[in-house]
Short mmCIF file of C-alpha atoms and ligand atoms in Angstrom, two decimals:
data_model
loop_
_atom_site.label_atom_id
_atom_site.label_comp_id
_atom_site.label_asym_id
_atom_site.label_seq_id
_atom_site.Cartn_x
_atom_site.Cartn_y
_atom_site.Cartn_z
CA MET A 1 100.18 109.71 136.41
CA SER A 2 103.01 109.96 134.09
CA PRO A 3 104.76 113.29 134.09
CA LEU A 4 104.76 112.94 130.36
CA ASP A 5 103.07 115.27 128.12
CA ILE A 6 101.68 113.27 125.33
CA ILE A 7 101.57 114.57 121.64
CA VAL A 8 99.31 112.23 119.24
CA ALA A 9 99.82 112.83 115.91
CA ASN A 10 96.69 112.07 113.97
CA TRP A 11 97.58 111.71 110.36
CA LYS A 12 93.97 111.10 109.27
CA MET A 13 93.60 110.25 105.55
CA ASN A 14 97.26 111.59 104.75
CA LEU A 15 100.60 110.20 103.86
CA THR A 16 101.25 107.21 101.74
CA VAL A 17 103.33 104.32 103.16
CA GLN A 18 106.60 105.87 101.63
CA GLU A 19 105.64 109.56 103.02
CA GLY A 20 104.68 107.94 106.46
CA LYS A 21 107.72 105.64 106.59
CA ALA A 22 110.10 108.96 105.88
CA LEU A 23 108.37 110.99 108.50
CA ALA A 24 108.47 108.10 111.18
CA LYS A 25 112.39 107.91 110.29
CA SER A 26 112.86 111.70 111.14
CA LEU A 27 110.74 111.48 114.13
CA LEU A 28 112.59 108.41 115.44
CA GLU A 29 115.83 110.56 115.24
CA ILE A 30 114.69 112.98 117.64
CA THR A 31 112.63 110.90 120.20
CA SER A 32 115.01 108.46 121.37
CA ALA A 33 115.89 110.47 124.39
CA LEU A 34 112.89 112.52 125.29
CA LYS A 35 112.51 113.17 129.12
CA LYS A 36 109.30 114.95 129.23
CA THR A 37 107.40 114.04 126.14
CA ALA A 38 105.66 110.88 124.81
CA VAL A 39 105.24 110.59 120.92
CA TRP A 40 102.24 108.60 119.64
CA ILE A 41 101.41 108.05 115.83
CA ALA A 42 98.04 107.09 114.33
CA PRO A 43 98.66 106.64 110.68
CA ALA A 44 96.06 105.46 108.21
CA PHE A 45 95.41 101.58 108.15
CA THR A 46 97.54 100.76 105.19
CA ALA A 47 100.78 102.46 106.92
CA ILE A 48 100.59 100.53 109.97
CA PRO A 49 102.25 97.20 108.79
CA ALA A 50 105.12 99.55 107.36
CA LEU A 51 105.61 101.29 110.39
CA SER A 52 105.23 98.48 112.82
CA PRO A 53 108.87 97.35 112.46
CA LEU A 54 110.20 100.72 112.24
CA LEU A 55 108.67 101.64 115.50
CA GLU A 56 108.99 98.28 117.57
CA GLY A 57 111.22 98.91 120.47
CA SER A 58 111.23 102.59 120.04
CA ASN A 59 109.90 105.21 122.20
CA ILE A 60 106.96 106.00 119.74
CA LYS A 61 103.90 104.16 120.21
CA LEU A 62 101.73 103.19 117.11
CA GLY A 63 98.09 103.16 117.19
CA ALA A 64 94.78 103.47 114.84
CA GLN A 65 92.28 106.02 113.95
CA ASN A 66 89.40 103.96 114.55
CA ALA A 67 88.72 100.09 115.49
CA HIS A 68 85.85 97.74 115.74
CA TRP A 69 84.39 96.27 118.90
CA GLU A 70 84.36 92.69 117.68
CA ASP A 71 87.55 90.63 116.74
CA LYS A 72 86.14 89.52 113.28
CA GLY A 73 83.19 88.97 111.36
CA ALA A 74 81.00 90.51 108.81
CA PHE A 75 81.86 94.43 109.36
CA THR A 76 82.77 95.38 105.88
CA GLY A 77 85.22 98.36 105.87
CA GLU A 78 86.24 97.57 109.38
CA VAL A 79 89.37 96.59 111.36
CA SER A 80 89.51 95.16 114.59
CA ALA A 81 91.71 95.61 117.68
CA LEU A 82 92.80 92.01 117.25
CA MET A 83 94.30 92.83 113.91
CA LEU A 84 95.81 96.14 114.96
CA ARG A 85 97.62 94.28 117.67
CA GLU A 86 99.04 91.78 115.30
CA PHE A 87 101.11 95.12 114.01
CA GLY A 88 101.81 96.23 117.72
CA CYS A 89 99.30 98.70 117.83
CA THR A 90 98.18 99.46 121.32
CA PHE A 91 95.84 102.56 121.13
CA SER A 92 93.29 103.85 119.05
CA ILE A 93 91.65 106.75 118.72
CA ILE A 94 87.69 106.38 119.11
CA GLY A 95 84.82 108.84 118.31
CA HIS A 96 86.78 111.54 116.50
CA SER A 97 84.52 114.15 115.30
CA GLU A 98 85.26 113.35 111.58
CA ARG A 99 83.54 109.98 112.80
CA ARG A 100 80.73 111.68 114.68
CA HIS A 101 79.80 114.05 112.24
CA VAL A 102 81.18 113.24 108.85
CA PHE A 103 80.31 109.35 109.11
CA ASN A 104 77.33 109.70 111.35
CA GLU A 105 78.85 107.46 114.18
CA SER A 106 76.28 107.84 116.96
CA LEU A 107 77.00 108.38 120.61
CA GLU A 108 76.32 104.51 121.20
CA LEU A 109 78.27 103.48 118.50
CA CYS A 110 81.26 105.52 119.63
CA ALA A 111 80.68 104.14 122.96
CA LYS A 112 80.61 100.69 122.03
CA ARG A 113 83.90 100.91 120.19
CA GLY A 114 85.39 102.62 123.04
CA ALA A 115 84.32 100.28 125.82
CA ALA A 116 85.09 96.90 123.83
CA LEU A 117 88.65 98.19 123.01
CA LEU A 118 89.18 99.00 126.83
CA LYS A 119 87.96 95.71 127.90
CA LYS A 120 90.52 94.10 125.46
CA GLY A 121 93.18 95.80 127.04
CA MET A 122 93.81 98.69 124.29
CA THR A 123 94.53 102.35 125.31
CA VAL A 124 91.63 104.53 123.77
CA ILE A 125 91.86 108.19 123.17
CA PHE A 126 87.82 108.98 123.16
CA CYS A 127 87.24 112.24 121.50
CA ILE A 128 84.61 114.37 122.51
CA GLY A 129 83.60 118.23 121.71
CA GLU A 130 80.68 120.46 120.81
CA THR A 131 79.99 122.45 117.43
CA LEU A 132 80.03 125.86 117.20
CA GLU A 133 76.26 126.17 116.86
CA GLN A 134 76.16 124.03 120.34
CA LYS A 135 78.81 126.38 121.78
CA GLU A 136 76.83 129.44 120.78
CA LEU A 137 73.60 127.75 122.21
CA GLY A 138 75.63 127.38 125.53
CA VAL A 139 75.09 123.67 125.70
CA THR A 140 78.86 122.43 125.66
CA PHE A 141 78.59 120.63 128.85
CA GLU A 142 75.30 119.17 127.99
CA ILE A 143 76.96 117.71 124.64
CA LEU A 144 80.03 116.60 126.43
CA GLU A 145 78.06 114.78 129.15
CA ALA A 146 76.00 113.06 126.22
CA GLN A 147 79.12 111.91 124.51
CA LEU A 148 80.82 110.56 127.52
CA ASN A 149 77.96 109.16 129.65
CA PRO A 150 77.53 106.18 127.26
CA LEU A 151 81.15 105.00 127.54
CA LEU A 152 81.55 105.59 131.11
CA GLY A 153 78.22 103.58 131.92
CA ALA A 154 79.47 100.80 130.15
CA LEU A 155 82.84 100.48 131.86
CA ASP A 156 83.48 99.70 135.84
CA SER A 157 85.91 102.09 137.34
CA ASP A 158 88.72 99.92 137.11
CA GLN A 159 88.36 99.43 133.30
CA VAL A 160 88.94 103.23 132.75
CA GLU A 161 92.75 102.94 133.52
CA ASN A 162 93.78 102.89 129.77
CA LEU A 163 91.28 105.79 128.96
CA LEU A 164 92.39 109.09 127.79
CA ILE A 165 90.01 111.83 127.01
CA ALA A 166 90.60 114.36 123.82
CA TYR A 167 88.43 117.71 124.19
CA GLU A 168 88.38 118.59 120.60
CA PRO A 169 85.98 121.23 119.93
CA VAL A 170 84.70 120.74 116.68
CA TRP A 171 84.83 124.45 115.24
CA ALA A 172 88.71 124.29 116.23
CA ILE A 173 89.41 121.12 114.35
CA GLY A 174 91.29 121.79 111.14
CA THR A 175 90.26 125.51 111.18
CA GLY A 176 93.24 127.48 112.38
CA LYS A 177 90.96 128.83 115.27
CA VAL A 178 92.40 127.25 118.41
CA ALA A 179 90.09 127.32 121.56
CA SER A 180 90.96 130.18 124.04
CA ILE A 181 92.61 129.20 127.21
CA GLU A 182 89.29 130.05 128.89
CA ASP A 183 87.27 127.61 126.70
CA ILE A 184 90.03 125.00 127.13
CA ASP A 185 90.12 125.52 131.22
CA SER A 186 86.58 125.58 131.42
CA ALA A 187 85.91 122.43 129.26
CA HIS A 188 88.71 120.44 130.78
CA SER A 189 87.61 121.44 134.36
CA TRP A 190 84.16 120.31 133.60
CA ILE A 191 85.52 116.89 131.95
CA ASP A 192 87.52 116.31 135.08
CA PHE A 193 84.76 116.93 137.49
CA HIS A 194 82.50 114.76 135.66
CA ILE A 195 85.06 111.85 135.17
CA ARG A 196 85.74 111.94 139.13
CA LYS A 197 81.97 111.93 139.84
CA MET A 198 81.34 108.75 137.15
CA CYS A 199 84.34 106.94 138.02
CA GLY A 200 84.76 106.87 141.79
CA GLY A 201 87.06 109.56 142.24
CA ARG A 202 89.40 108.57 139.39
CA THR A 203 91.15 111.15 137.09
CA LEU A 204 92.04 110.61 133.51
CA LYS A 205 94.32 112.40 131.08
CA ILE A 206 92.58 114.95 129.26
CA LEU A 207 94.31 115.96 125.72
CA TYR A 208 93.41 119.14 124.09
CA GLY A 209 92.94 119.05 120.12
CA GLY A 210 91.88 121.72 117.32
CA SER A 211 94.50 123.59 115.49
CA VAL A 212 97.41 123.20 117.63
CA THR A 213 100.57 124.38 116.13
CA PRO A 214 104.15 125.31 117.51
CA GLU A 215 102.60 128.87 117.75
CA ASN A 216 100.05 128.27 120.38
CA PHE A 217 101.16 124.66 121.96
CA GLN A 218 103.21 126.27 124.80
CA ALA A 219 100.14 128.02 126.08
CA VAL A 220 98.03 125.17 125.74
CA LEU A 221 100.44 122.89 127.52
CA GLN A 222 100.67 124.98 130.46
CA ARG A 223 97.06 124.66 131.25
CA PRO A 224 96.95 122.75 134.40
CA LEU A 225 94.56 119.84 133.22
CA VAL A 226 96.01 119.54 129.67
CA ALA A 227 97.94 116.29 129.33
CA GLY A 228 98.95 116.82 125.79
CA SER A 229 97.63 116.97 122.72
CA LEU A 230 96.02 115.24 119.78
CA VAL A 231 97.44 116.99 116.41
CA GLY A 232 96.15 116.76 113.20
CA GLY A 233 97.67 118.88 110.49
CA ALA A 234 100.75 119.97 112.28
CA SER A 235 101.44 116.49 112.89
CA LEU A 236 102.09 115.64 109.25
CA ILE A 237 105.20 118.05 108.99
CA PHE A 238 108.33 117.21 110.56
CA GLU A 239 109.51 120.90 111.40
CA LYS A 240 106.37 121.55 113.21
CA MET A 241 106.36 118.14 115.19
CA GLN A 242 110.13 118.91 116.04
CA LYS A 243 108.75 122.44 117.36
CA LEU A 244 106.17 120.79 119.32
CA ILE A 245 108.33 118.33 121.00
CA ALA A 246 110.77 121.06 121.69
CA ILE A 247 108.18 122.96 123.52
CA SER A 248 106.94 120.17 125.81
CA GLU A 249 110.70 118.99 126.56
CA GLY A 250 111.43 122.80 127.61
CA PHE A 251 114.31 123.33 124.92
P1 LIG B 301 93.85 119.65 113.73
O1 LIG B 301 93.15 118.13 113.97
O2 LIG B 301 95.16 119.51 114.52
O3 LIG B 301 94.24 119.62 112.24
O4 LIG B 301 92.98 120.87 113.94
C1 LIG B 301 93.12 117.86 115.27
C2 LIG B 301 92.33 116.45 115.14
O5 LIG B 301 91.39 116.57 114.64
O6 LIG B 301 92.84 115.53 116.03
#
């Protein structure tokens, strides 16, 4: 496992091409000599072609927020891994809670996207997490299992090499309510245990996401099973990204 902490900037449906380029240029200035941190950016599809030449050859990885399982076809509104690859995208977020809950992407659909991309050699950040209601009902692990199993069941254990899991409790996303250390530890331990059980003893990187800010990042990053963070709101602001990177680097 690489010792790098991964900071994934999930820009969601934010930043125009010009705004995205400006933020990426500022980030390039502070990421050329990082020792402990890997910075990945998932912009809106429209900004990918403009960011691609900017980030080429840099330390920043470019990826997407979603991708289809086929290379091409009659899938209105979708973008394929093949198309993303043309612009140097090496990863995609899949199964983000906004895809699952706002756009009703099912357990099977998310798994299908994730499995196909991994089989095509893309890196996948597969998001899982429970709602507040599910947490209060005490069914968090059942929900995580229901989200993970269709994906893991579709893959051989050697096909999970480029898979990262992002634990993102739905109640913590964009709410300013970061999960407690106990919540993070218990979910990440359960995920780690379950992955090892399902994938022939393998371990995967597990990111935490949900209201990560410079104020709470240090505490999150110190947890033994946290390999980095998927960051939404704070990733849109250069000064906040700069602070997150500084925390990871130990400045
Ligand atoms: P947030 O989003 O940092 O704004 O809570 C995280 C995510 O949805 O990936």
